[in-house]
Amino acid sequence: MQQHAGAPALLSLTVWLTVAASVAAAAEFNIRDHGAKGDGITFDTAAIQKAFDACGKAGGGTVRFPAGTYLSQPLTLRTKTTVQFDEGATLLASTNQQDFMKAPGDWTKATSSDFIPLLAGKDLEDIALTGKGVIDGSGEVWWEEAEKARQKVSGYTLPRPNLFTLQRCRN
């Protein structure tokens, strides 16, 4: 068999899918069972984080987002977690810019390091986001000020939070 430059990456992906599949079989944590309403109006942050934390404490599994719109502030992922977004499920970021600031202040004067992403994780293993649902960062609440800044200084972009950030993670 001829070896291709991409072969090791494919092998890695195959191993990752196998690990993710076995983690998913371990346990399921439905965010509605942890109190999420999914009405798009009520903040579901605490319920979603409880599901992530329970999954992590159990040694891994699947955190399931059934159909609904789940309004949320920043969340922290846990090791060995598959996040399953069912069709019709939307994780909707808060439209309050202060929810994404590490410290209170004027976000238009912040630097990129002053923000917290919607979904974050550090030093994790075996993380997967799957399904046909949507992660909506509510970007439109940032666009008007960003465009004003670009008009003042050509090419300038106001710093904004990332939607998703993983640091020092494997698989």
Short mmCIF file of N, CA, C and O in Angstrom, two decimals, residues 48-161:
data_model
loop_
_atom_site.label_atom_id
_atom_site.label_comp_id
_atom_site.label_asym_id
_atom_site.label_seq_id
_atom_site.Cartn_x
_atom_site.Cartn_y
_atom_site.Cartn_z
N ILE A 48 -27.09 24.25 31.59
CA ILE A 48 -26.15 23.67 30.62
C ILE A 48 -24.82 23.37 31.31
O ILE A 48 -24.24 22.29 31.14
N GLN A 49 -24.35 24.31 32.12
CA GLN A 49 -23.07 24.10 32.82
C GLN A 49 -23.19 22.93 33.79
O GLN A 49 -22.25 22.15 33.94
N LYS A 50 -24.36 22.78 34.44
CA LYS A 50 -24.57 21.62 35.34
C LYS A 50 -24.44 20.31 34.56
O LYS A 50 -23.85 19.35 35.06
N ALA A 51 -24.98 20.28 33.36
CA ALA A 51 -24.88 19.07 32.53
C ALA A 51 -23.43 18.80 32.15
O ALA A 51 -22.95 17.66 32.22
N PHE A 52 -22.68 19.85 31.74
CA PHE A 52 -21.26 19.69 31.42
C PHE A 52 -20.49 19.19 32.64
O PHE A 52 -19.67 18.28 32.54
N ASP A 53 -20.75 19.80 33.79
CA ASP A 53 -20.05 19.42 35.02
C ASP A 53 -20.37 17.98 35.44
O ASP A 53 -19.49 17.23 35.85
N ALA A 54 -21.64 17.59 35.33
CA ALA A 54 -22.04 16.23 35.68
C ALA A 54 -21.38 15.22 34.75
O ALA A 54 -20.92 14.16 35.19
N CYS A 55 -21.29 15.56 33.48
CA CYS A 55 -20.63 14.71 32.50
C CYS A 55 -19.15 14.54 32.87
O CYS A 55 -18.63 13.43 32.89
N GLY A 56 -18.50 15.64 33.19
CA GLY A 56 -17.10 15.58 33.58
C GLY A 56 -16.88 14.78 34.84
O GLY A 56 -15.97 13.96 34.93
N LYS A 57 -17.75 14.98 35.83
CA LYS A 57 -17.64 14.26 37.10
C LYS A 57 -17.85 12.75 36.92
O LYS A 57 -17.24 11.94 37.61
N ALA A 58 -18.70 12.40 35.95
CA ALA A 58 -18.99 10.98 35.68
C ALA A 58 -17.90 10.31 34.85
O ALA A 58 -17.96 9.11 34.60
N GLY A 59 -16.91 11.08 34.43
CA GLY A 59 -15.83 10.51 33.63
C GLY A 59 -16.09 10.57 32.14
O GLY A 59 -15.35 9.99 31.35
N GLY A 60 -17.14 11.29 31.74
CA GLY A 60 -17.40 11.48 30.32
C GLY A 60 -18.77 11.01 29.90
O GLY A 60 -19.49 10.36 30.66
N GLY A 61 -19.12 11.37 28.67
CA GLY A 61 -20.40 10.99 28.10
C GLY A 61 -20.84 12.00 27.07
O GLY A 61 -20.03 12.72 26.51
N THR A 62 -22.15 12.04 26.85
CA THR A 62 -22.72 12.95 25.86
C THR A 62 -23.63 13.95 26.55
O THR A 62 -24.53 13.56 27.31
N VAL A 63 -23.40 15.23 26.29
CA VAL A 63 -24.31 16.27 26.74
C VAL A 63 -25.21 16.57 25.55
O VAL A 63 -24.74 17.02 24.50
N ARG A 64 -26.50 16.29 25.71
CA ARG A 64 -27.46 16.41 24.60
C ARG A 64 -28.27 17.69 24.70
O ARG A 64 -28.83 18.02 25.73
N PHE A 65 -28.31 18.40 23.55
CA PHE A 65 -29.17 19.57 23.38
C PHE A 65 -30.34 19.13 22.49
O PHE A 65 -30.19 19.05 21.28
N PRO A 66 -31.50 18.84 23.08
CA PRO A 66 -32.65 18.51 22.23
C PRO A 66 -33.16 19.77 21.52
O PRO A 66 -32.71 20.88 21.83
N ALA A 67 -34.09 19.63 20.60
CA ALA A 67 -34.63 20.77 19.87
C ALA A 67 -35.07 21.85 20.85
O ALA A 67 -35.65 21.57 21.90
N GLY A 68 -34.76 23.10 20.53
CA GLY A 68 -35.10 24.26 21.35
C GLY A 68 -34.01 25.30 21.17
O GLY A 68 -32.97 25.04 20.56
N THR A 69 -34.25 26.48 21.71
CA THR A 69 -33.26 27.56 21.65
C THR A 69 -32.80 27.85 23.07
O THR A 69 -33.60 28.27 23.92
N TYR A 70 -31.51 27.64 23.31
CA TYR A 70 -30.93 27.72 24.64
C TYR A 70 -30.06 28.97 24.75
O TYR A 70 -28.94 29.00 24.25
N LEU A 71 -30.60 30.00 25.39
CA LEU A 71 -29.90 31.26 25.59
C LEU A 71 -28.83 31.06 26.66
O LEU A 71 -29.12 30.51 27.73
N SER A 72 -27.61 31.51 26.35
CA SER A 72 -26.53 31.23 27.29
C SER A 72 -25.45 32.30 27.32
O SER A 72 -25.18 32.97 26.33
N GLN A 73 -24.85 32.41 28.48
CA GLN A 73 -23.61 33.15 28.69
C GLN A 73 -22.49 32.13 28.52
O GLN A 73 -22.75 30.96 28.24
N PRO A 74 -21.21 32.53 28.68
CA PRO A 74 -20.10 31.60 28.46
C PRO A 74 -20.19 30.31 29.28
O PRO A 74 -20.67 30.30 30.41
N LEU A 75 -19.70 29.23 28.64
CA LEU A 75 -19.75 27.89 29.21
C LEU A 75 -18.36 27.25 29.15
O LEU A 75 -17.57 27.57 28.25
N THR A 76 -18.10 26.33 30.08
CA THR A 76 -16.82 25.62 30.11
C THR A 76 -17.06 24.14 29.87
O THR A 76 -17.82 23.50 30.59
N LEU A 77 -16.38 23.61 28.85
CA LEU A 77 -16.48 22.19 28.51
C LEU A 77 -15.66 21.35 29.49
O LEU A 77 -14.78 21.88 30.18
N ARG A 78 -15.92 20.06 29.53
CA ARG A 78 -15.20 19.12 30.38
C ARG A 78 -14.60 18.00 29.53
O ARG A 78 -15.04 17.74 28.41
N THR A 79 -13.60 17.32 30.09
CA THR A 79 -12.93 16.21 29.40
C THR A 79 -13.91 15.09 29.08
O THR A 79 -14.86 14.85 29.81
N LYS A 80 -13.62 14.40 27.97
CA LYS A 80 -14.37 13.22 27.51
C LYS A 80 -15.85 13.54 27.34
O LYS A 80 -16.72 12.79 27.78
N THR A 81 -16.11 14.66 26.67
CA THR A 81 -17.48 15.10 26.46
C THR A 81 -17.78 15.22 24.98
O THR A 81 -17.07 15.89 24.24
N THR A 82 -18.85 14.57 24.57
CA THR A 82 -19.42 14.77 23.25
C THR A 82 -20.63 15.68 23.44
O THR A 82 -21.50 15.37 24.25
N VAL A 83 -20.65 16.79 22.73
CA VAL A 83 -21.79 17.70 22.80
C VAL A 83 -22.63 17.42 21.55
O VAL A 83 -22.17 17.62 20.43
N GLN A 84 -23.85 16.93 21.77
CA GLN A 84 -24.74 16.54 20.68
C GLN A 84 -25.84 17.58 20.53
O GLN A 84 -26.66 17.76 21.41
N PHE A 85 -25.82 18.28 19.38
CA PHE A 85 -26.86 19.25 19.06
C PHE A 85 -27.86 18.58 18.12
O PHE A 85 -27.59 18.39 16.94
N ASP A 86 -29.02 18.21 18.67
CA ASP A 86 -30.05 17.59 17.85
C ASP A 86 -30.57 18.58 16.81
O ASP A 86 -30.46 19.80 17.00
N GLU A 87 -31.15 18.06 15.75
CA GLU A 87 -31.75 18.93 14.74
C GLU A 87 -32.81 19.80 15.42
O GLU A 87 -33.60 19.33 16.24
N GLY A 88 -32.76 21.10 15.14
CA GLY A 88 -33.69 22.04 15.76
C GLY A 88 -33.18 22.63 17.06
O GLY A 88 -33.84 23.48 17.66
N ALA A 89 -31.99 22.23 17.50
CA ALA A 89 -31.39 22.78 18.72
C ALA A 89 -30.49 23.95 18.35
O ALA A 89 -29.71 23.87 17.40
N THR A 90 -30.59 25.04 19.11
CA THR A 90 -29.73 26.20 18.91
C THR A 90 -29.17 26.63 20.26
O THR A 90 -29.93 26.86 21.20
N LEU A 91 -27.84 26.73 20.34
CA LEU A 91 -27.19 27.36 21.48
C LEU A 91 -27.02 28.81 21.08
O LEU A 91 -26.30 29.11 20.12
N LEU A 92 -27.71 29.71 21.75
CA LEU A 92 -27.76 31.13 21.39
C LEU A 92 -27.01 31.96 22.42
O LEU A 92 -27.35 31.96 23.61
N ALA A 93 -25.98 32.67 21.96
CA ALA A 93 -25.18 33.50 22.86
C ALA A 93 -25.98 34.71 23.34
O ALA A 93 -26.79 35.28 22.59
N SER A 94 -25.74 35.09 24.57
CA SER A 94 -26.33 36.31 25.15
C SER A 94 -26.00 37.50 24.24
O SER A 94 -24.94 37.55 23.62
N THR A 95 -26.90 38.47 24.22
CA THR A 95 -26.65 39.69 23.44
C THR A 95 -26.06 40.80 24.32
O THR A 95 -25.86 41.91 23.84
N ASN A 96 -25.77 40.49 25.57
CA ASN A 96 -25.16 41.47 26.47
C ASN A 96 -23.64 41.32 26.39
O ASN A 96 -23.08 40.33 26.86
N GLN A 97 -22.98 42.31 25.80
CA GLN A 97 -21.53 42.24 25.62
C GLN A 97 -20.79 42.04 26.95
O GLN A 97 -19.75 41.39 26.98
N GLN A 98 -21.32 42.59 28.04
CA GLN A 98 -20.65 42.46 29.34
C GLN A 98 -20.54 41.01 29.79
O GLN A 98 -19.65 40.66 30.55
N ASP A 99 -21.44 40.16 29.31
CA ASP A 99 -21.38 38.74 29.67
C ASP A 99 -20.10 38.07 29.18
O ASP A 99 -19.72 37.02 29.68
N PHE A 100 -19.44 38.68 28.21
CA PHE A 100 -18.25 38.09 27.60
C PHE A 100 -16.96 38.80 27.99
O PHE A 100 -15.90 38.50 27.47
N MET A 101 -17.06 39.73 28.94
CA MET A 101 -15.88 40.46 29.42
C MET A 101 -15.34 39.78 30.69
O MET A 101 -16.10 39.41 31.57
N LYS A 102 -14.01 39.66 30.77
CA LYS A 102 -13.39 39.10 31.98
C LYS A 102 -13.60 40.03 33.17
O LYS A 102 -13.71 39.59 34.30
N ALA A 103 -13.61 41.34 32.90
CA ALA A 103 -13.85 42.34 33.94
C ALA A 103 -14.77 43.40 33.34
O ALA A 103 -14.69 43.68 32.14
N PRO A 104 -15.64 43.98 34.15
CA PRO A 104 -16.55 45.01 33.62
C PRO A 104 -15.76 46.15 32.97
O PRO A 104 -14.67 46.49 33.41
N GLY A 105 -16.33 46.70 31.94
CA GLY A 105 -15.68 47.81 31.26
C GLY A 105 -16.29 48.06 29.90
O GLY A 105 -17.26 47.42 29.50
N ASP A 106 -15.71 49.00 29.19
CA ASP A 106 -16.16 49.38 27.86
C ASP A 106 -15.56 48.40 26.86
O ASP A 106 -14.37 48.42 26.60
N TRP A 107 -16.39 47.54 26.30
CA TRP A 107 -15.88 46.51 25.39
C TRP A 107 -15.25 47.11 24.14
O TRP A 107 -14.38 46.48 23.53
N THR A 108 -15.64 48.31 23.76
CA THR A 108 -15.06 48.93 22.56
C THR A 108 -13.62 49.37 22.79
O THR A 108 -12.92 49.69 21.84
N LYS A 109 -13.18 49.38 24.05
CA LYS A 109 -11.80 49.74 24.37
C LYS A 109 -11.00 48.52 24.83
O LYS A 109 -9.85 48.64 25.23
N ALA A 110 -11.61 47.36 24.77
CA ALA A 110 -10.98 46.13 25.24
C ALA A 110 -10.00 45.58 24.20
O ALA A 110 -10.05 45.95 23.04
N THR A 111 -9.16 44.67 24.66
CA THR A 111 -8.30 43.93 23.75
C THR A 111 -8.87 42.52 23.63
O THR A 111 -9.72 42.12 24.44
N SER A 112 -8.41 41.76 22.68
CA SER A 112 -8.96 40.43 22.47
C SER A 112 -8.78 39.54 23.71
O SER A 112 -9.60 38.64 23.95
N SER A 113 -7.77 39.79 24.52
CA SER A 113 -7.56 38.97 25.72
C SER A 113 -8.51 39.33 26.86
O SER A 113 -8.53 38.66 27.89
N ASP A 114 -9.31 40.37 26.69
CA ASP A 114 -10.27 40.78 27.72
C ASP A 114 -11.60 40.02 27.64
O ASP A 114 -12.47 40.22 28.47
N PHE A 115 -11.74 39.16 26.63
CA PHE A 115 -13.01 38.49 26.39
C PHE A 115 -12.99 37.01 26.79
O PHE A 115 -11.95 36.38 26.81
N ILE A 116 -14.19 36.48 27.04
CA ILE A 116 -14.40 35.06 27.33
C ILE A 116 -15.20 34.50 26.16
O ILE A 116 -16.21 35.08 25.77
N PRO A 117 -14.80 33.37 25.59
CA PRO A 117 -15.58 32.78 24.49
C PRO A 117 -16.89 32.15 24.99
O PRO A 117 -17.03 31.87 26.18
N LEU A 118 -17.81 31.92 24.08
CA LEU A 118 -19.06 31.26 24.43
C LEU A 118 -18.79 29.85 24.94
O LEU A 118 -19.32 29.43 25.97
N LEU A 119 -17.97 29.09 24.23
CA LEU A 119 -17.60 27.73 24.64
C LEU A 119 -16.09 27.66 24.78
O LEU A 119 -15.37 28.05 23.86
N ALA A 120 -15.62 27.18 25.92
CA ALA A 120 -14.18 27.14 26.15
C ALA A 120 -13.79 25.87 26.89
O ALA A 120 -14.60 25.26 27.59
N GLY A 121 -12.52 25.51 26.72
CA GLY A 121 -11.95 24.39 27.45
C GLY A 121 -10.44 24.46 27.45
O GLY A 121 -9.85 24.93 26.48
N LYS A 122 -9.84 24.03 28.54
CA LYS A 122 -8.37 24.00 28.67
C LYS A 122 -7.95 22.63 29.18
O LYS A 122 -8.59 22.06 30.06
N ASP A 123 -6.84 22.14 28.60
CA ASP A 123 -6.24 20.88 29.07
C ASP A 123 -7.24 19.72 29.07
O ASP A 123 -7.28 18.93 30.02
N LEU A 124 -8.03 19.63 28.04
CA LEU A 124 -9.06 18.58 27.94
C LEU A 124 -8.63 17.50 26.96
O LEU A 124 -7.75 17.71 26.14
N GLU A 125 -9.31 16.35 27.05
CA GLU A 125 -9.12 15.26 26.10
C GLU A 125 -10.48 14.79 25.61
O GLU A 125 -11.47 14.85 26.34
N ASP A 126 -10.51 14.31 24.38
CA ASP A 126 -11.68 13.65 23.81
C ASP A 126 -12.92 14.53 23.83
O ASP A 126 -13.92 14.24 24.49
N ILE A 127 -12.87 15.61 23.08
CA ILE A 127 -13.98 16.55 22.96
C ILE A 127 -14.54 16.46 21.55
O ILE A 127 -13.80 16.43 20.57
N ALA A 128 -15.87 16.42 21.44
CA ALA A 128 -16.51 16.40 20.13
C ALA A 128 -17.78 17.24 20.18
O ALA A 128 -18.50 17.20 21.17
N LEU A 129 -18.01 17.99 19.13
CA LEU A 129 -19.28 18.70 18.95
C LEU A 129 -19.91 18.10 17.70
O LEU A 129 -19.29 18.10 16.63
N THR A 130 -21.13 17.57 17.84
CA THR A 130 -21.74 16.85 16.75
C THR A 130 -23.21 17.25 16.60
O THR A 130 -23.78 17.89 17.48
N GLY A 131 -23.80 16.84 15.49
CA GLY A 131 -25.22 17.00 15.28
C GLY A 131 -25.57 18.03 14.24
O GLY A 131 -24.71 18.63 13.61
N LYS A 132 -26.86 18.22 14.07
CA LYS A 132 -27.38 19.12 13.04
C LYS A 132 -27.90 20.43 13.61
O LYS A 132 -28.54 21.20 12.91
N GLY A 133 -27.62 20.70 14.88
CA GLY A 133 -28.06 21.94 15.51
C GLY A 133 -27.15 23.10 15.14
O GLY A 133 -26.25 22.98 14.31
N VAL A 134 -27.38 24.24 15.79
CA VAL A 134 -26.70 25.49 15.47
C VAL A 134 -26.09 26.09 16.73
O VAL A 134 -26.71 26.05 17.80
N ILE A 135 -24.89 26.66 16.59
CA ILE A 135 -24.32 27.49 17.63
C ILE A 135 -24.34 28.91 17.07
O ILE A 135 -23.64 29.20 16.10
N ASP A 136 -25.15 29.78 17.66
CA ASP A 136 -25.34 31.14 17.17
C ASP A 136 -24.69 32.10 18.15
O ASP A 136 -25.16 32.26 19.29
N GLY A 137 -23.63 32.76 17.73
CA GLY A 137 -22.88 33.67 18.59
C GLY A 137 -23.49 35.05 18.74
O GLY A 137 -22.90 35.92 19.37
N SER A 138 -24.67 35.29 18.18
CA SER A 138 -25.34 36.60 18.26
C SER A 138 -24.40 37.71 17.80
O SER A 138 -24.34 38.79 18.40
N GLY A 139 -23.69 37.44 16.72
CA GLY A 139 -22.70 38.38 16.22
C GLY A 139 -23.23 39.75 15.89
O GLY A 139 -22.50 40.75 15.98
N GLU A 140 -24.50 39.85 15.54
CA GLU A 140 -25.06 41.12 15.13
C GLU A 140 -24.97 42.20 16.21
O GLU A 140 -24.92 43.38 15.89
N VAL A 141 -24.89 41.82 17.50
CA VAL A 141 -24.79 42.84 18.56
C VAL A 141 -23.41 43.49 18.57
O VAL A 141 -23.23 44.54 19.20
N TRP A 142 -22.45 42.91 17.88
CA TRP A 142 -21.09 43.44 17.83
C TRP A 142 -20.82 44.21 16.54
O TRP A 142 -19.88 45.00 16.46
N TRP A 143 -21.61 43.98 15.51
CA TRP A 143 -21.29 44.45 14.17
C TRP A 143 -21.35 45.97 14.00
O TRP A 143 -20.50 46.55 13.33
N GLU A 144 -22.37 46.64 14.58
CA GLU A 144 -22.53 48.08 14.36
C GLU A 144 -21.30 48.85 14.85
O GLU A 144 -20.74 49.67 14.12
N GLU A 145 -20.88 48.58 16.08
CA GLU A 145 -19.70 49.28 16.62
C GLU A 145 -18.43 48.90 15.86
O GLU A 145 -17.55 49.73 15.62
N ALA A 146 -18.34 47.64 15.47
CA ALA A 146 -17.17 47.20 14.70
C ALA A 146 -17.11 47.92 13.36
O ALA A 146 -16.03 48.35 12.92
N GLU A 147 -18.24 48.10 12.72
CA GLU A 147 -18.27 48.79 11.43
C GLU A 147 -17.92 50.27 11.61
O GLU A 147 -17.18 50.84 10.80
N LYS A 148 -18.42 50.90 12.66
CA LYS A 148 -18.07 52.30 12.95
C LYS A 148 -16.56 52.43 13.11
O LYS A 148 -15.94 53.37 12.60
N ALA A 149 -15.94 51.50 13.82
CA ALA A 149 -14.49 51.54 14.03
C ALA A 149 -13.74 51.38 12.72
O ALA A 149 -12.74 52.05 12.47
N ARG A 150 -14.24 50.49 11.85
CA ARG A 150 -13.60 50.29 10.54
C ARG A 150 -13.70 51.54 9.68
O ARG A 150 -12.80 51.84 8.89
N GLN A 151 -14.81 52.26 9.80
CA GLN A 151 -14.97 53.48 9.01
C GLN A 151 -14.03 54.58 9.48
O GLN A 151 -13.57 55.39 8.68
N LYS A 152 -13.72 54.60 10.78
CA LYS A 152 -12.79 55.60 11.32
C LYS A 152 -11.35 55.27 10.96
O LYS A 152 -10.56 56.15 10.67
N VAL A 153 -10.99 54.00 11.03
CA VAL A 153 -9.63 53.55 10.74
C VAL A 153 -9.72 52.38 9.77
O VAL A 153 -10.10 51.27 10.16
N SER A 154 -9.37 52.63 8.55
CA SER A 154 -9.48 51.61 7.51
C SER A 154 -8.72 50.33 7.90
O SER A 154 -7.58 50.38 8.33
N GLY A 155 -9.41 49.20 7.79
CA GLY A 155 -8.79 47.91 8.09
C GLY A 155 -8.80 47.53 9.56
O GLY A 155 -8.46 46.40 9.91
N TYR A 156 -9.20 48.45 10.44
CA TYR A 156 -9.22 48.15 11.88
C TYR A 156 -10.42 47.27 12.22
O TYR A 156 -11.52 47.46 11.70
N THR A 157 -10.21 46.32 13.08
CA THR A 157 -11.30 45.48 13.57
C THR A 157 -11.33 45.57 15.08
O THR A 157 -10.32 45.33 15.74
N LEU A 158 -12.49 45.90 15.62
CA LEU A 158 -12.64 45.89 17.08
C LEU A 158 -12.51 44.47 17.58
O LEU A 158 -13.10 43.55 17.00
N PRO A 159 -11.77 44.25 18.65
CA PRO A 159 -11.70 42.91 19.22
C PRO A 159 -13.09 42.49 19.72
O PRO A 159 -13.87 43.31 20.20
N ARG A 160 -13.36 41.22 19.56
CA ARG A 160 -14.62 40.63 20.02
C ARG A 160 -14.32 39.24 20.54
O ARG A 160 -13.29 38.67 20.24
N PRO A 161 -15.24 38.67 21.31
CA PRO A 161 -14.97 37.32 21.84
C PRO A 161 -15.03 36.27 20.74
O PRO A 161 -15.71 36.45 19.73
#
